[in-house]
PDB file of C-alpha atoms in Angstrom:
ATOM      1  CA  MET A  25       0.000   0.000   0.000  1.00 43.00           C
ATOM      2  CA  ALA A  26       2.754   2.413   1.005  1.00 45.00           C
ATOM      3  CA  THR A  27       4.730   1.426  -2.105  1.00 45.00           C
ATOM      4  CA  GLY A  28       1.743   2.150  -4.344  1.00 45.00           C
ATOM      5  CA  LEU A  29       1.210   5.553  -2.710  1.00 36.00           C
ATOM      6  CA  ARG A  30       4.865   6.477  -3.164  1.00 42.00           C
ATOM      7  CA  ARG A  31       4.662   5.434  -6.825  1.00 42.00           C
ATOM      8  CA  ARG A  32       1.576   7.610  -7.396  1.00 38.00           C
ATOM      9  CA  LEU A  33       3.237  10.570  -5.669  1.00 33.00           C
ATOM     10  CA  LEU A  34       6.349  10.140  -7.806  1.00 36.00           C
ATOM     11  CA  LEU A  35       4.255  10.068 -10.986  1.00 34.00           C
ATOM     12  CA  LEU A  36       2.430  13.195  -9.841  1.00 32.00           C
ATOM     13  CA  VAL A  37       5.740  15.034  -9.276  1.00 31.00           C
ATOM     14  CA  LEU A  38       7.060  13.940 -12.683  1.00 32.00           C
ATOM     15  CA  TRP A  39       3.833  15.030 -14.415  1.00 31.00           C
ATOM     16  CA  THR A  40       4.008  18.423 -12.682  1.00 31.00           C
ATOM     17  CA  LEU A  41       7.610  18.977 -13.783  1.00 32.00           C
ATOM     18  CA  ALA A  42       6.806  18.004 -17.365  1.00 34.00           C
ATOM     19  CA  ALA A  43       3.624  20.056 -17.692  1.00 35.00           C
ATOM     20  CA  PRO A  44       4.019  23.197 -19.871  1.00 36.00           C
ATOM     21  CA  ALA A  45       4.030  26.457 -17.960  1.00 37.00           C
ATOM     22  CA  ARG A  46       1.028  28.773 -18.255  1.00 36.00           C
ATOM     23  CA  PRO A  47       1.631  32.435 -19.099  1.00 37.00           C
ATOM     24  CA  GLY A  48       2.824  34.213 -16.005  1.00 39.00           C
ATOM     25  CA  SER A  49       3.515  30.969 -14.142  1.00 38.00           C
ATOM     26  CA  GLY A  50       7.263  30.727 -14.758  1.00 41.00           C
ATOM     27  CA  LYS A  51       9.664  29.515 -12.118  1.00 46.00           C
ATOM     28  CA  ALA A  52      11.110  31.997  -9.664  1.00 48.00           C
ATOM     29  CA  GLY A  53      14.320  32.056 -11.700  1.00 75.00           C
ATOM     30  CA  ASP A  54      12.328  33.281 -14.686  1.00 87.00           C
ATOM     31  CA  GLY A  55      10.711  36.082 -12.711  1.00 93.00           C
ATOM     32  CA  GLY A  56       7.279  34.717 -13.591  1.00 93.00           C
ATOM     33  CA  TRP A  57       7.772  35.544 -17.283  1.00 91.00           C
ATOM     34  CA  GLN A  58       6.744  32.999 -19.894  1.00 76.00           C
ATOM     35  CA  ARG A  59       9.486  30.793 -21.260  1.00 67.00           C
ATOM     36  CA  CYS A  60       9.624  29.406 -24.784  1.00 59.00           C
ATOM     37  CA  GLY A  61       6.901  26.777 -25.148  1.00 50.00           C
ATOM     38  CA  PRO A  62       4.139  25.442 -27.405  1.00 48.00           C
ATOM     39  CA  GLY A  63       3.083  27.952 -30.020  1.00 49.00           C
ATOM     40  CA  VAL A  64       6.473  29.661 -30.223  1.00 54.00           C
ATOM     41  CA  PRO A  65       7.787  29.571 -33.806  1.00 57.00           C
ATOM     42  CA  ALA A  66      10.202  26.710 -34.431  1.00 55.00           C
ATOM     43  CA  ALA A  67      12.729  29.145 -35.923  1.00 58.00           C
ATOM     44  CA  VAL A  68      13.358  30.687 -32.507  1.00 69.00           C
ATOM     45  CA  ALA A  69      16.571  29.045 -31.320  1.00 77.00           C
ATOM     46  CA  GLU A  70      20.053  29.904 -30.149  1.00 83.00           C
ATOM     47  CA  GLU A  71      22.834  30.166 -32.694  1.00 83.00           C
ATOM     48  CA  GLN A  72      25.139  27.166 -33.017  1.00 81.00           C
ATOM     49  CA  ARG A  73      28.227  29.194 -32.202  1.00 88.00           C
ATOM     50  CA  CYS A  74      28.500  32.712 -30.788  1.00 95.00           C
ATOM     51  CA  THR A  75      30.735  34.788 -33.085  1.00 97.00           C
ATOM     52  CA  VAL A  76      30.953  37.769 -30.732  1.00 98.00           C
ATOM     53  CA  GLU A  77      33.784  37.618 -28.232  1.00 97.00           C
ATOM     54  CA  ARG A  78      32.829  37.175 -24.558  1.00 97.00           C
ATOM     55  CA  ARG A  79      35.004  38.909 -21.958  1.00 96.00           C
ATOM     56  CA  ALA A  80      34.993  38.784 -18.176  1.00 94.00           C
ATOM     57  CA  ASP A  81      36.968  41.233 -16.011  1.00 88.00           C
ATOM     58  CA  LEU A  82      37.615  43.536 -18.959  1.00 94.00           C
ATOM     59  CA  SER A  83      39.489  46.707 -18.019  1.00 95.00           C
ATOM     60  CA  TYR A  84      38.454  50.116 -19.326  1.00 95.00           C
ATOM     61  CA  ALA A  85      41.776  50.464 -21.159  1.00 96.00           C
ATOM     62  CA  GLU A  86      41.218  47.161 -22.976  1.00 96.00           C
ATOM     63  CA  PHE A  87      37.636  48.144 -23.774  1.00 97.00           C
ATOM     64  CA  VAL A  88      38.714  51.404 -25.419  1.00 96.00           C
ATOM     65  CA  GLN A  89      41.673  49.861 -27.244  1.00 96.00           C
ATOM     66  CA  HIS A  90      40.020  46.738 -28.633  1.00 97.00           C
ATOM     67  CA  TYR A  91      36.238  47.232 -28.784  1.00 97.00           C
ATOM     68  CA  ALA A  92      34.830  50.738 -28.219  1.00 97.00           C
ATOM     69  CA  PHE A  93      35.328  51.929 -31.805  1.00 96.00           C
ATOM     70  CA  SER A  94      35.837  48.693 -33.713  1.00 97.00           C
ATOM     71  CA  ARG A  95      33.693  45.690 -32.796  1.00 97.00           C
ATOM     72  CA  PRO A  96      31.000  44.389 -30.419  1.00 98.00           C
ATOM     73  CA  VAL A  97      31.751  42.408 -27.282  1.00 98.00           C
ATOM     74  CA  VAL A  98      29.737  40.523 -24.671  1.00 98.00           C
ATOM     75  CA  LEU A  99      30.640  41.676 -21.162  1.00 97.00           C
ATOM     76  CA  GLN A 100      30.320  39.431 -18.123  1.00 95.00           C
ATOM     77  CA  GLY A 101      30.602  40.097 -14.410  1.00 92.00           C
ATOM     78  CA  LEU A 102      31.007  43.899 -14.570  1.00 90.00           C
ATOM     79  CA  THR A 103      28.049  44.771 -12.334  1.00 93.00           C
ATOM     80  CA  ASP A 104      25.705  43.109  -9.847  1.00 94.00           C
ATOM     81  CA  ASN A 105      22.091  43.832 -10.753  1.00 96.00           C
ATOM     82  CA  SER A 106      20.472  41.142  -8.619  1.00 95.00           C
ATOM     83  CA  LYS A 107      18.294  43.682  -6.779  1.00 96.00           C
ATOM     84  CA  PHE A 108      17.161  45.297 -10.026  1.00 97.00           C
ATOM     85  CA  ARG A 109      16.434  41.825 -11.414  1.00 97.00           C
ATOM     86  CA  ALA A 110      14.236  40.991  -8.413  1.00 97.00           C
ATOM     87  CA  LEU A 111      12.284  44.224  -8.936  1.00 97.00           C
ATOM     88  CA  CYS A 112      11.711  43.265 -12.586  1.00 97.00           C
ATOM     89  CA  SER A 113       9.748  40.089 -11.862  1.00 97.00           C
ATOM     90  CA  ARG A 114       6.327  39.984 -13.470  1.00 96.00           C
ATOM     91  CA  GLN A 115       4.523  40.177 -10.147  1.00 97.00           C
ATOM     92  CA  ARG A 116       6.511  43.117  -8.817  1.00 97.00           C
ATOM     93  CA  LEU A 117       6.399  45.172 -12.013  1.00 97.00           C
ATOM     94  CA  LEU A 118       2.627  44.731 -12.249  1.00 97.00           C
ATOM     95  CA  ALA A 119       2.221  45.658  -8.583  1.00 97.00           C
ATOM     96  CA  SER A 120       4.352  48.800  -8.965  1.00 95.00           C
ATOM     97  CA  PHE A 121       3.472  49.957 -12.486  1.00 94.00           C
ATOM     98  CA  GLY A 122       0.396  48.022 -13.604  1.00 95.00           C
ATOM     99  CA  ASP A 123      -1.702  51.190 -13.869  1.00 94.00           C
ATOM    100  CA  SER A 124       1.059  53.296 -15.432  1.00 92.00           C
ATOM    101  CA  VAL A 125       0.550  54.247 -19.053  1.00 91.00           C
ATOM    102  CA  VAL A 126       3.392  53.051 -21.290  1.00 90.00           C
ATOM    103  CA  ARG A 127       4.151  53.917 -24.900  1.00 87.00           C
ATOM    104  CA  LEU A 128       4.528  51.046 -27.347  1.00 87.00           C
ATOM    105  CA  SER A 129       6.349  51.202 -30.685  1.00 79.00           C
ATOM    106  CA  THR A 130       5.865  49.288 -33.904  1.00 75.00           C
ATOM    107  CA  ALA A 131       8.605  46.825 -34.831  1.00 65.00           C
ATOM    108  CA  ASN A 132       9.645  48.252 -38.183  1.00 60.00           C
ATOM    109  CA  THR A 133      12.866  49.996 -39.150  1.00 60.00           C
ATOM    110  CA  TYR A 134      12.130  53.491 -40.403  1.00 61.00           C
ATOM    111  CA  SER A 135       8.690  54.610 -39.155  1.00 58.00           C
ATOM    112  CA  TYR A 136       7.590  54.126 -35.574  1.00 63.00           C
ATOM    113  CA  GLN A 137       3.912  54.361 -34.738  1.00 73.00           C
ATOM    114  CA  LYS A 138       3.262  54.951 -31.037  1.00 80.00           C
ATOM    115  CA  VAL A 139       0.408  53.508 -28.969  1.00 85.00           C
ATOM    116  CA  ASP A 140      -0.281  54.390 -25.314  1.00 90.00           C
ATOM    117  CA  LEU A 141      -1.984  51.939 -22.955  1.00 90.00           C
ATOM    118  CA  PRO A 142      -1.717  50.714 -19.332  1.00 94.00           C
ATOM    119  CA  PHE A 143       1.300  48.539 -18.604  1.00 94.00           C
ATOM    120  CA  ARG A 144      -0.955  45.785 -17.192  1.00 96.00           C
ATOM    121  CA  GLU A 145      -2.901  45.619 -20.461  1.00 95.00           C
ATOM    122  CA  TYR A 146       0.331  45.220 -22.419  1.00 92.00           C
ATOM    123  CA  VAL A 147       1.616  42.423 -20.167  1.00 94.00           C
ATOM    124  CA  GLU A 148      -1.654  40.506 -19.886  1.00 94.00           C
ATOM    125  CA  GLN A 149      -3.032  40.950 -23.417  1.00 91.00           C
ATOM    126  CA  LEU A 150      -0.248  41.795 -25.884  1.00 87.00           C
ATOM    127  CA  LEU A 151       2.847  40.081 -24.489  1.00 87.00           C
ATOM    128  CA  HIS A 152       2.647  36.826 -26.428  1.00 80.00           C
ATOM    129  CA  PRO A 153       4.787  34.893 -28.937  1.00 79.00           C
ATOM    130  CA  GLN A 154       5.318  36.594 -32.290  1.00 74.00           C
ATOM    131  CA  ASP A 155       3.082  35.638 -35.205  1.00 73.00           C
ATOM    132  CA  PRO A 156       5.561  34.852 -38.037  1.00 72.00           C
ATOM    133  CA  THR A 157       3.179  36.346 -40.625  1.00 74.00           C
ATOM    134  CA  SER A 158       2.766  39.731 -38.899  1.00 74.00           C
ATOM    135  CA  LEU A 159       4.329  42.808 -40.459  1.00 71.00           C
ATOM    136  CA  GLY A 160       6.462  45.167 -38.435  1.00 59.00           C
ATOM    137  CA  ASN A 161       3.912  47.961 -38.373  1.00 63.00           C
ATOM    138  CA  ASP A 162       1.314  45.536 -36.955  1.00 68.00           C
ATOM    139  CA  THR A 163       3.590  44.397 -34.124  1.00 75.00           C
ATOM    140  CA  LEU A 164       3.726  46.428 -30.904  1.00 79.00           C
ATOM    141  CA  TYR A 165       6.435  46.126 -28.265  1.00 80.00           C
ATOM    142  CA  PHE A 166       7.489  48.012 -25.149  1.00 85.00           C
ATOM    143  CA  PHE A 167      10.973  49.508 -25.376  1.00 83.00           C
ATOM    144  CA  GLY A 168      12.158  53.014 -24.614  1.00 71.00           C
ATOM    145  CA  ASP A 169       9.809  55.961 -24.249  1.00 66.00           C
ATOM    146  CA  ASN A 170       9.910  55.375 -20.492  1.00 64.00           C
ATOM    147  CA  ASN A 171       8.527  57.953 -18.097  1.00 66.00           C
ATOM    148  CA  PHE A 172      11.682  58.286 -16.003  1.00 70.00           C
ATOM    149  CA  THR A 173       9.959  60.272 -13.276  1.00 74.00           C
ATOM    150  CA  GLU A 174       7.230  57.685 -12.860  1.00 81.00           C
ATOM    151  CA  TRP A 175       9.635  54.723 -13.109  1.00 87.00           C
ATOM    152  CA  ALA A 176      12.436  56.323 -11.045  1.00 88.00           C
ATOM    153  CA  SER A 177      11.875  53.929  -8.125  1.00 91.00           C
ATOM    154  CA  LEU A 178      12.936  51.081 -10.454  1.00 93.00           C
ATOM    155  CA  PHE A 179      15.728  52.685 -12.483  1.00 91.00           C
ATOM    156  CA  ARG A 180      17.611  53.998  -9.464  1.00 93.00           C
ATOM    157  CA  HIS A 181      18.457  50.401  -8.567  1.00 96.00           C
ATOM    158  CA  TYR A 182      20.081  49.659 -11.937  1.00 95.00           C
ATOM    159  CA  SER A 183      23.879  49.635 -12.147  1.00 95.00           C
ATOM    160  CA  PRO A 184      24.892  50.325 -15.771  1.00 93.00           C
ATOM    161  CA  PRO A 185      28.182  49.118 -17.248  1.00 93.00           C
ATOM    162  CA  PRO A 186      30.982  51.279 -15.822  1.00 92.00           C
ATOM    163  CA  PHE A 187      32.435  52.162 -19.240  1.00 94.00           C
ATOM    164  CA  ARG A 188      31.820  55.514 -20.929  1.00 91.00           C
ATOM    165  CA  LEU A 189      33.030  57.204 -24.096  1.00 93.00           C
ATOM    166  CA  LEU A 190      34.420  60.726 -24.034  1.00 90.00           C
ATOM    167  CA  GLY A 191      31.800  63.342 -24.856  1.00 90.00           C
ATOM    168  CA  THR A 192      28.774  61.028 -24.455  1.00 91.00           C
ATOM    169  CA  THR A 193      25.913  60.989 -21.941  1.00 89.00           C
ATOM    170  CA  PRO A 194      24.169  57.707 -20.996  1.00 89.00           C
ATOM    171  CA  ALA A 195      20.411  57.314 -21.484  1.00 87.00           C
ATOM    172  CA  TYR A 196      18.376  54.270 -20.430  1.00 87.00           C
ATOM    173  CA  SER A 197      15.730  52.414 -22.421  1.00 89.00           C
ATOM    174  CA  PHE A 198      13.835  49.633 -20.643  1.00 92.00           C
ATOM    175  CA  GLY A 199      11.851  46.969 -22.460  1.00 92.00           C
ATOM    176  CA  ILE A 200       9.847  43.756 -22.281  1.00 93.00           C
ATOM    177  CA  ALA A 201       9.097  41.657 -25.385  1.00 90.00           C
ATOM    178  CA  GLY A 202       7.540  38.287 -26.168  1.00 88.00           C
ATOM    179  CA  ALA A 203       9.154  35.210 -27.689  1.00 87.00           C
ATOM    180  CA  GLY A 204       9.921  35.531 -31.378  1.00 85.00           C
ATOM    181  CA  SER A 205       9.616  39.310 -31.365  1.00 85.00           C
ATOM    182  CA  GLY A 206      12.452  41.665 -32.176  1.00 82.00           C
ATOM    183  CA  VAL A 207      13.389  44.873 -33.904  1.00 81.00           C
ATOM    184  CA  PRO A 208      14.611  44.506 -37.523  1.00 85.00           C
ATOM    185  CA  PHE A 209      17.935  45.921 -38.687  1.00 91.00           C
ATOM    186  CA  HIS A 210      18.689  49.530 -37.772  1.00 90.00           C
ATOM    187  CA  TRP A 211      21.627  51.552 -36.461  1.00 91.00           C
ATOM    188  CA  HIS A 212      22.305  54.441 -34.103  1.00 90.00           C
ATOM    189  CA  GLY A 213      25.034  55.535 -31.725  1.00 94.00           C
ATOM    190  CA  PRO A 214      27.026  53.200 -29.463  1.00 96.00           C
ATOM    191  CA  GLY A 215      25.495  51.530 -26.453  1.00 96.00           C
ATOM    192  CA  PHE A 216      25.092  48.590 -24.111  1.00 97.00           C
ATOM    193  CA  SER A 217      22.163  46.179 -23.784  1.00 96.00           C
ATOM    194  CA  GLU A 218      21.715  43.949 -20.724  1.00 97.00           C
ATOM    195  CA  VAL A 219      19.297  41.037 -20.482  1.00 97.00           C
ATOM    196  CA  ILE A 220      17.532  40.860 -17.108  1.00 97.00           C
ATOM    197  CA  TYR A 221      15.293  37.853 -17.835  1.00 96.00           C
ATOM    198  CA  GLY A 222      15.134  35.603 -20.882  1.00 94.00           C
ATOM    199  CA  HIS A 223      17.460  35.232 -23.867  1.00 93.00           C
ATOM    200  CA  LYS A 224      17.982  37.668 -26.740  1.00 94.00           C
ATOM    201  CA  ARG A 225      19.689  36.684 -29.997  1.00 95.00           C
ATOM    202  CA  TRP A 226      21.580  39.496 -31.743  1.00 97.00           C
ATOM    203  CA  PHE A 227      22.654  39.862 -35.386  1.00 97.00           C
ATOM    204  CA  LEU A 228      25.257  42.553 -36.161  1.00 98.00           C
ATOM    205  CA  TYR A 229      26.925  44.002 -39.269  1.00 97.00           C
ATOM    206  CA  PRO A 230      29.634  46.705 -39.411  1.00 97.00           C
ATOM    207  CA  PRO A 231      28.633  50.129 -40.823  1.00 97.00           C
ATOM    208  CA  GLU A 232      30.128  49.460 -44.260  1.00 96.00           C
ATOM    209  CA  LYS A 233      28.165  46.203 -44.725  1.00 96.00           C
ATOM    210  CA  THR A 234      24.459  47.020 -45.106  1.00 93.00           C
ATOM    211  CA  PRO A 235      22.365  43.883 -44.522  1.00 93.00           C
ATOM    212  CA  GLU A 236      19.663  42.688 -46.886  1.00 88.00           C
ATOM    213  CA  PHE A 237      16.300  43.188 -45.194  1.00 85.00           C
ATOM    214  CA  HIS A 238      12.787  44.559 -45.683  1.00 82.00           C
ATOM    215  CA  PRO A 239      12.123  47.485 -43.304  1.00 76.00           C
ATOM    216  CA  ASN A 240       8.555  46.379 -42.563  1.00 75.00           C
ATOM    217  CA  LYS A 241       9.272  42.701 -41.960  1.00 81.00           C
ATOM    218  CA  THR A 242      10.033  41.414 -38.486  1.00 85.00           C
ATOM    219  CA  THR A 243      13.360  39.895 -37.515  1.00 88.00           C
ATOM    220  CA  LEU A 244      11.588  36.535 -37.314  1.00 88.00           C
ATOM    221  CA  ALA A 245      10.480  36.843 -40.951  1.00 87.00           C
ATOM    222  CA  TRP A 246      14.032  37.850 -41.986  1.00 90.00           C
ATOM    223  CA  PHE A 247      15.456  34.923 -40.035  1.00 91.00           C
ATOM    224  CA  ARG A 248      13.003  32.510 -41.647  1.00 89.00           C
ATOM    225  CA  ASP A 249      13.171  33.814 -45.245  1.00 90.00           C
ATOM    226  CA  THR A 250      16.561  35.517 -45.782  1.00 93.00           C
ATOM    227  CA  TYR A 251      19.041  34.203 -43.225  1.00 93.00           C
ATOM    228  CA  PRO A 252      19.144  30.540 -44.431  1.00 93.00           C
ATOM    229  CA  ALA A 253      20.168  31.586 -47.964  1.00 94.00           C
ATOM    230  CA  LEU A 254      23.059  33.835 -46.886  1.00 95.00           C
ATOM    231  CA  GLU A 255      26.539  32.822 -47.969  1.00 94.00           C
ATOM    232  CA  PRO A 256      28.942  32.324 -45.046  1.00 92.00           C
ATOM    233  CA  SER A 257      30.746  35.556 -45.959  1.00 93.00           C
ATOM    234  CA  ALA A 258      27.433  37.464 -45.871  1.00 95.00           C
ATOM    235  CA  ARG A 259      26.349  36.230 -42.458  1.00 95.00           C
ATOM    236  CA  PRO A 260      26.281  38.644 -39.525  1.00 97.00           C
ATOM    237  CA  LEU A 261      28.135  38.398 -36.281  1.00 97.00           C
ATOM    238  CA  GLU A 262      25.642  36.808 -33.899  1.00 96.00           C
ATOM    239  CA  CYS A 263      25.266  35.698 -30.317  1.00 97.00           C
ATOM    240  CA  THR A 264      22.555  34.876 -27.792  1.00 96.00           C
ATOM    241  CA  ILE A 265      22.791  37.137 -24.750  1.00 96.00           C
ATOM    242  CA  GLN A 266      21.681  35.534 -21.505  1.00 94.00           C
ATOM    243  CA  ALA A 267      20.441  37.040 -18.259  1.00 94.00           C
ATOM    244  CA  GLY A 268      23.218  39.025 -16.574  1.00 94.00           C
ATOM    245  CA  GLU A 269      25.251  39.486 -19.767  1.00 97.00           C
ATOM    246  CA  VAL A 270      25.739  42.836 -21.498  1.00 97.00           C
ATOM    247  CA  LEU A 271      26.300  43.340 -25.222  1.00 98.00           C
ATOM    248  CA  TYR A 272      28.267  46.405 -26.341  1.00 98.00           C
ATOM    249  CA  PHE A 273      27.730  47.592 -29.932  1.00 97.00           C
ATOM    250  CA  PRO A 274      29.869  50.386 -31.488  1.00 97.00           C
ATOM    251  CA  ASP A 275      28.608  53.458 -33.288  1.00 96.00           C
ATOM    252  CA  ARG A 276      26.571  52.921 -36.482  1.00 96.00           C
ATOM    253  CA  TRP A 277      26.721  49.134 -36.380  1.00 97.00           C
ATOM    254  CA  TRP A 278      23.638  47.535 -37.960  1.00 96.00           C
ATOM    255  CA  HIS A 279      21.844  45.278 -35.497  1.00 95.00           C
ATOM    256  CA  ALA A 280      18.646  43.253 -35.209  1.00 94.00           C
ATOM    257  CA  THR A 281      17.299  41.264 -32.260  1.00 93.00           C
ATOM    258  CA  LEU A 282      15.212  38.145 -31.783  1.00 92.00           C
ATOM    259  CA  ASN A 283      13.827  37.291 -28.338  1.00 91.00           C
ATOM    260  CA  LEU A 284      13.956  33.541 -27.686  1.00 91.00           C
ATOM    261  CA  ASP A 285      11.442  33.776 -24.853  1.00 90.00           C
ATOM    262  CA  THR A 286       9.789  36.594 -22.962  1.00 92.00           C
ATOM    263  CA  SER A 287      12.722  38.936 -22.381  1.00 94.00           C
ATOM    264  CA  VAL A 288      13.183  41.813 -19.947  1.00 96.00           C
ATOM    265  CA  PHE A 289      16.112  44.034 -20.892  1.00 95.00           C
ATOM    266  CA  ILE A 290      17.586  47.490 -20.485  1.00 94.00           C
ATOM    267  CA  SER A 291      19.865  49.414 -22.827  1.00 93.00           C
ATOM    268  CA  THR A 292      22.267  52.234 -22.044  1.00 92.00           C
ATOM    269  CA  PHE A 293      22.726  54.415 -25.105  1.00 92.00           C
ATOM    270  CA  LEU A 294      25.768  56.702 -25.283  1.00 93.00           C
ATOM    271  CA  SER A 295      24.820  59.876 -27.127  1.00 85.00           C
TER     272      SER A 295
END
């Protein structure tokens, strides 16, 4: 009898571990954000080999000499943002900012439509895996356009990368995006992007190498339709950035992103 009960309990535990997570029911380590699961496009996956150098304990002198003006780099272990990460869990962000109005942008390259709505509505109704057939101007995501006065209680706990470039001023942009979503190729000034929760795949080209892309197609569509046919010499630098890692991209480098699951991230632009 006792053996049969133990067997049933073991089966129950195994079934619970194997059951797919419901939206918002992620493990504590995921901050309650939805991981990649059923319904997420099959194309969403990590690259086979990261072609962006990863560096831990990088000095400022090395950063300026080898990366700041020449190539991207993934930085590890420069700051401890564990407190900021805890404040960015789904439950805590909804409790603190659920009623705050946020501004969403369309995911296309050259024209950005803006839509304002409560943060809770975005998280509970719009934060879902990307539809591969959607166009960029039909896809809304939350990134930048933050009300820094209203969100000051969160941002004051963030420790940005300690590196700066002469003559620049840092500016934060905070974002949350669903699996399969991402901004298509674009460029701007230099900056850093840190993943707080989730995984974000990056594709990067130097300024002199304009990528082939349609400005109103999502990164997922580009990855599905264009990326497989690229010759090895035409492929971008690419890497999947994990929670706690920071990607640095130099000035005017083309870049596109693809979120592998629900991702919470913050960028520090140097302008």
